[in-house]
């Protein structure tokens, strides 16, 4: 469910590369995607009927320590490369993202 309009002041746009059909859920690592350095999110469900996207949204929320409702899909519904909008304290979210992309978290 993509959202339109401007990014709210306490929100961060997160580029994600989804790896569906993974044996285990994992959030971490970096992928040079079309939206820049993307966080890699491996999920169990296959890329069918939005199941992998939904699993990635929930896994991203857990990894960033925000409630799932704070994470919304902004772009890439039919792609492995996605943009999510994460509502929350931007400084804390950015710090968590850096740790996850560098491999020191997740």
mmCIF file with all atom_site columns, C-alpha atoms in Angstrom:
data_model
loop_
_atom_site.group_PDB
_atom_site.id
_atom_site.type_symbol
_atom_site.label_atom_id
_atom_site.label_alt_id
_atom_site.label_comp_id
_atom_site.label_asym_id
_atom_site.label_entity_id
_atom_site.label_seq_id
_atom_site.pdbx_PDB_ins_code
_atom_site.Cartn_x
_atom_site.Cartn_y
_atom_site.Cartn_z
_atom_site.occupancy
_atom_site.B_iso_or_equiv
_atom_site.pdbx_formal_charge
_atom_site.auth_seq_id
_atom_site.auth_comp_id
_atom_site.auth_asym_id
_atom_site.auth_atom_id
_atom_site.pdbx_PDB_model_num
ATOM 1   C CA . UNK A 1 1   ? 0.000  0.000   0.000  1.00 0.00 ? 1   UNK A CA 1
ATOM 2   C CA . UNK A 1 2   ? 2.098  2.910   -1.276 1.00 0.00 ? 2   UNK A CA 1
ATOM 3   C CA . UNK A 1 3   ? 1.721  6.298   0.308  1.00 0.00 ? 3   UNK A CA 1
ATOM 4   C CA . UNK A 1 4   ? 1.859  9.618   -1.470 1.00 0.00 ? 4   UNK A CA 1
ATOM 5   C CA . UNK A 1 5   ? 2.891  13.100  -0.495 1.00 0.00 ? 5   UNK A CA 1
ATOM 6   C CA . UNK A 1 6   ? 5.804  14.483  1.465  1.00 0.00 ? 6   UNK A CA 1
ATOM 7   C CA . UNK A 1 7   ? 7.779  12.560  4.059  1.00 0.00 ? 7   UNK A CA 1
ATOM 8   C CA . UNK A 1 8   ? 6.677  13.456  7.614  1.00 0.00 ? 8   UNK A CA 1
ATOM 9   C CA . UNK A 1 9   ? 9.378  15.127  9.770  1.00 0.00 ? 9   UNK A CA 1
ATOM 10  C CA . UNK A 1 10  ? 9.741  12.087  12.092 1.00 0.00 ? 10  UNK A CA 1
ATOM 11  C CA . UNK A 1 11  ? 10.011 9.510   9.309  1.00 0.00 ? 11  UNK A CA 1
ATOM 12  C CA . UNK A 1 12  ? 12.854 7.863   7.444  1.00 0.00 ? 12  UNK A CA 1
ATOM 13  C CA . UNK A 1 13  ? 12.756 6.395   3.944  1.00 0.00 ? 13  UNK A CA 1
ATOM 14  C CA . UNK A 1 14  ? 14.531 3.029   3.898  1.00 0.00 ? 14  UNK A CA 1
ATOM 15  C CA . UNK A 1 15  ? 15.719 1.280   0.738  1.00 0.00 ? 15  UNK A CA 1
ATOM 16  C CA . UNK A 1 16  ? 15.349 -2.497  1.066  1.00 0.00 ? 16  UNK A CA 1
ATOM 17  C CA . UNK A 1 17  ? 16.388 -5.467  -1.085 1.00 0.00 ? 17  UNK A CA 1
ATOM 18  C CA . UNK A 1 18  ? 14.050 -8.385  -0.327 1.00 0.00 ? 18  UNK A CA 1
ATOM 19  C CA . UNK A 1 19  ? 15.286 -11.961 -0.660 1.00 0.00 ? 19  UNK A CA 1
ATOM 20  C CA . UNK A 1 20  ? 12.154 -14.144 -0.643 1.00 0.00 ? 20  UNK A CA 1
ATOM 21  C CA . UNK A 1 21  ? 12.131 -17.886 -0.037 1.00 0.00 ? 21  UNK A CA 1
ATOM 22  C CA . UNK A 1 22  ? 14.947 -17.793 2.498  1.00 0.00 ? 22  UNK A CA 1
ATOM 23  C CA . UNK A 1 23  ? 15.385 -20.613 5.004  1.00 0.00 ? 23  UNK A CA 1
ATOM 24  C CA . UNK A 1 24  ? 15.371 -18.071 7.842  1.00 0.00 ? 24  UNK A CA 1
ATOM 25  C CA . UNK A 1 25  ? 14.398 -14.458 8.392  1.00 0.00 ? 25  UNK A CA 1
ATOM 26  C CA . UNK A 1 26  ? 17.421 -12.181 8.523  1.00 0.00 ? 26  UNK A CA 1
ATOM 27  C CA . UNK A 1 27  ? 17.863 -8.421  8.366  1.00 0.00 ? 27  UNK A CA 1
ATOM 28  C CA . UNK A 1 28  ? 21.353 -7.181  7.648  1.00 0.00 ? 28  UNK A CA 1
ATOM 29  C CA . UNK A 1 29  ? 23.880 -6.412  4.981  1.00 0.00 ? 29  UNK A CA 1
ATOM 30  C CA . UNK A 1 30  ? 24.007 -3.952  2.139  1.00 0.00 ? 30  UNK A CA 1
ATOM 31  C CA . UNK A 1 31  ? 22.974 -4.231  -1.516 1.00 0.00 ? 31  UNK A CA 1
ATOM 32  C CA . UNK A 1 32  ? 23.742 -1.554  -4.156 1.00 0.00 ? 32  UNK A CA 1
ATOM 33  C CA . UNK A 1 33  ? 20.189 -1.194  -5.453 1.00 0.00 ? 33  UNK A CA 1
ATOM 34  C CA . UNK A 1 34  ? 18.425 1.349   -7.660 1.00 0.00 ? 34  UNK A CA 1
ATOM 35  C CA . UNK A 1 35  ? 17.505 3.464   -4.600 1.00 0.00 ? 35  UNK A CA 1
ATOM 36  C CA . UNK A 1 36  ? 21.079 3.539   -3.265 1.00 0.00 ? 36  UNK A CA 1
ATOM 37  C CA . UNK A 1 37  ? 22.542 1.371   -0.512 1.00 0.00 ? 37  UNK A CA 1
ATOM 38  C CA . UNK A 1 38  ? 19.702 -0.965  0.402  1.00 0.00 ? 38  UNK A CA 1
ATOM 39  C CA . UNK A 1 39  ? 19.291 -2.991  3.570  1.00 0.00 ? 39  UNK A CA 1
ATOM 40  C CA . UNK A 1 40  ? 18.990 -6.721  2.798  1.00 0.00 ? 40  UNK A CA 1
ATOM 41  C CA . UNK A 1 41  ? 15.907 -8.424  4.265  1.00 0.00 ? 41  UNK A CA 1
ATOM 42  C CA . UNK A 1 42  ? 15.628 -12.197 3.794  1.00 0.00 ? 42  UNK A CA 1
ATOM 43  C CA . UNK A 1 43  ? 12.173 -13.665 4.441  1.00 0.00 ? 43  UNK A CA 1
ATOM 44  C CA . UNK A 1 44  ? 10.553 -17.123 4.322  1.00 0.00 ? 44  UNK A CA 1
ATOM 45  C CA . UNK A 1 45  ? 7.497  -16.497 2.079  1.00 0.00 ? 45  UNK A CA 1
ATOM 46  C CA . UNK A 1 46  ? 7.873  -16.612 -1.701 1.00 0.00 ? 46  UNK A CA 1
ATOM 47  C CA . UNK A 1 47  ? 7.323  -13.525 -3.834 1.00 0.00 ? 47  UNK A CA 1
ATOM 48  C CA . UNK A 1 48  ? 3.654  -14.370 -4.446 1.00 0.00 ? 48  UNK A CA 1
ATOM 49  C CA . UNK A 1 49  ? 0.599  -12.199 -3.739 1.00 0.00 ? 49  UNK A CA 1
ATOM 50  C CA . UNK A 1 50  ? 2.589  -9.674  -1.685 1.00 0.00 ? 50  UNK A CA 1
ATOM 51  C CA . UNK A 1 51  ? 3.500  -12.209 0.991  1.00 0.00 ? 51  UNK A CA 1
ATOM 52  C CA . UNK A 1 52  ? 7.247  -11.516 0.814  1.00 0.00 ? 52  UNK A CA 1
ATOM 53  C CA . UNK A 1 53  ? 6.640  -7.766  0.939  1.00 0.00 ? 53  UNK A CA 1
ATOM 54  C CA . UNK A 1 54  ? 4.458  -8.087  4.038  1.00 0.00 ? 54  UNK A CA 1
ATOM 55  C CA . UNK A 1 55  ? 7.004  -10.357 5.734  1.00 0.00 ? 55  UNK A CA 1
ATOM 56  C CA . UNK A 1 56  ? 9.769  -7.857  4.886  1.00 0.00 ? 56  UNK A CA 1
ATOM 57  C CA . UNK A 1 57  ? 7.710  -4.994  6.336  1.00 0.00 ? 57  UNK A CA 1
ATOM 58  C CA . UNK A 1 58  ? 7.252  -6.855  9.636  1.00 0.00 ? 58  UNK A CA 1
ATOM 59  C CA . UNK A 1 59  ? 10.912 -7.999  9.765  1.00 0.00 ? 59  UNK A CA 1
ATOM 60  C CA . UNK A 1 60  ? 12.088 -4.437  9.101  1.00 0.00 ? 60  UNK A CA 1
ATOM 61  C CA . UNK A 1 61  ? 9.884  -3.115  11.904 1.00 0.00 ? 61  UNK A CA 1
ATOM 62  C CA . UNK A 1 62  ? 11.310 -5.684  14.342 1.00 0.00 ? 62  UNK A CA 1
ATOM 63  C CA . UNK A 1 63  ? 14.891 -4.949  13.334 1.00 0.00 ? 63  UNK A CA 1
ATOM 64  C CA . UNK A 1 64  ? 14.367 -1.190  13.696 1.00 0.00 ? 64  UNK A CA 1
ATOM 65  C CA . UNK A 1 65  ? 12.503 -1.665  16.992 1.00 0.00 ? 65  UNK A CA 1
ATOM 66  C CA . UNK A 1 66  ? 9.323  0.081   15.865 1.00 0.00 ? 66  UNK A CA 1
ATOM 67  C CA . UNK A 1 67  ? 5.765  -1.220  15.733 1.00 0.00 ? 67  UNK A CA 1
ATOM 68  C CA . UNK A 1 68  ? 4.779  -2.841  12.405 1.00 0.00 ? 68  UNK A CA 1
ATOM 69  C CA . UNK A 1 69  ? 2.161  -0.141  11.815 1.00 0.00 ? 69  UNK A CA 1
ATOM 70  C CA . UNK A 1 70  ? 4.979  2.439   11.702 1.00 0.00 ? 70  UNK A CA 1
ATOM 71  C CA . UNK A 1 71  ? 6.382  0.867   8.515  1.00 0.00 ? 71  UNK A CA 1
ATOM 72  C CA . UNK A 1 72  ? 4.582  1.435   5.201  1.00 0.00 ? 72  UNK A CA 1
ATOM 73  C CA . UNK A 1 73  ? 5.502  0.530   1.639  1.00 0.00 ? 73  UNK A CA 1
ATOM 74  C CA . UNK A 1 74  ? 6.255  3.595   -0.434 1.00 0.00 ? 74  UNK A CA 1
ATOM 75  C CA . UNK A 1 75  ? 7.510  2.053   -3.715 1.00 0.00 ? 75  UNK A CA 1
ATOM 76  C CA . UNK A 1 76  ? 8.352  -1.305  -5.265 1.00 0.00 ? 76  UNK A CA 1
ATOM 77  C CA . UNK A 1 77  ? 5.293  -3.474  -4.604 1.00 0.00 ? 77  UNK A CA 1
ATOM 78  C CA . UNK A 1 78  ? 6.168  -5.806  -7.498 1.00 0.00 ? 78  UNK A CA 1
ATOM 79  C CA . UNK A 1 79  ? 9.966  -5.591  -7.158 1.00 0.00 ? 79  UNK A CA 1
ATOM 80  C CA . UNK A 1 80  ? 12.622 -7.008  -4.865 1.00 0.00 ? 80  UNK A CA 1
ATOM 81  C CA . UNK A 1 81  ? 13.898 -3.433  -4.497 1.00 0.00 ? 81  UNK A CA 1
ATOM 82  C CA . UNK A 1 82  ? 11.537 -1.473  -2.261 1.00 0.00 ? 82  UNK A CA 1
ATOM 83  C CA . UNK A 1 83  ? 11.248 1.782   -0.392 1.00 0.00 ? 83  UNK A CA 1
ATOM 84  C CA . UNK A 1 84  ? 9.614  1.740   3.025  1.00 0.00 ? 84  UNK A CA 1
ATOM 85  C CA . UNK A 1 85  ? 8.655  4.759   5.087  1.00 0.00 ? 85  UNK A CA 1
ATOM 86  C CA . UNK A 1 86  ? 9.395  4.273   8.798  1.00 0.00 ? 86  UNK A CA 1
ATOM 87  C CA . UNK A 1 87  ? 7.719  6.578   11.329 1.00 0.00 ? 87  UNK A CA 1
ATOM 88  C CA . UNK A 1 88  ? 9.776  7.168   14.428 1.00 0.00 ? 88  UNK A CA 1
ATOM 89  C CA . UNK A 1 89  ? 12.745 9.077   15.830 1.00 0.00 ? 89  UNK A CA 1
ATOM 90  C CA . UNK A 1 90  ? 14.923 9.654   12.758 1.00 0.00 ? 90  UNK A CA 1
ATOM 91  C CA . UNK A 1 91  ? 18.223 9.726   14.647 1.00 0.00 ? 91  UNK A CA 1
ATOM 92  C CA . UNK A 1 92  ? 17.612 6.371   16.333 1.00 0.00 ? 92  UNK A CA 1
ATOM 93  C CA . UNK A 1 93  ? 16.340 4.745   13.138 1.00 0.00 ? 93  UNK A CA 1
ATOM 94  C CA . UNK A 1 94  ? 19.343 6.011   11.145 1.00 0.00 ? 94  UNK A CA 1
ATOM 95  C CA . UNK A 1 95  ? 21.759 4.638   13.765 1.00 0.00 ? 95  UNK A CA 1
ATOM 96  C CA . UNK A 1 96  ? 20.034 1.213   13.722 1.00 0.00 ? 96  UNK A CA 1
ATOM 97  C CA . UNK A 1 97  ? 20.098 1.189   9.909  1.00 0.00 ? 97  UNK A CA 1
ATOM 98  C CA . UNK A 1 98  ? 23.836 1.903   9.842  1.00 0.00 ? 98  UNK A CA 1
ATOM 99  C CA . UNK A 1 99  ? 24.504 -1.006  12.256 1.00 0.00 ? 99  UNK A CA 1
ATOM 100 C CA . UNK A 1 100 ? 22.324 -3.375  10.219 1.00 0.00 ? 100 UNK A CA 1
ATOM 101 C CA . UNK A 1 101 ? 23.871 -2.400  6.869  1.00 0.00 ? 101 UNK A CA 1
ATOM 102 C CA . UNK A 1 102 ? 27.415 -2.712  8.282  1.00 0.00 ? 102 UNK A CA 1
ATOM 103 C CA . UNK A 1 103 ? 26.656 -6.223  9.564  1.00 0.00 ? 103 UNK A CA 1
ATOM 104 C CA . UNK A 1 104 ? 27.064 -5.391  13.252 1.00 0.00 ? 104 UNK A CA 1
ATOM 105 C CA . UNK A 1 105 ? 23.351 -5.995  13.950 1.00 0.00 ? 105 UNK A CA 1
ATOM 106 C CA . UNK A 1 106 ? 20.388 -8.100  12.789 1.00 0.00 ? 106 UNK A CA 1
#
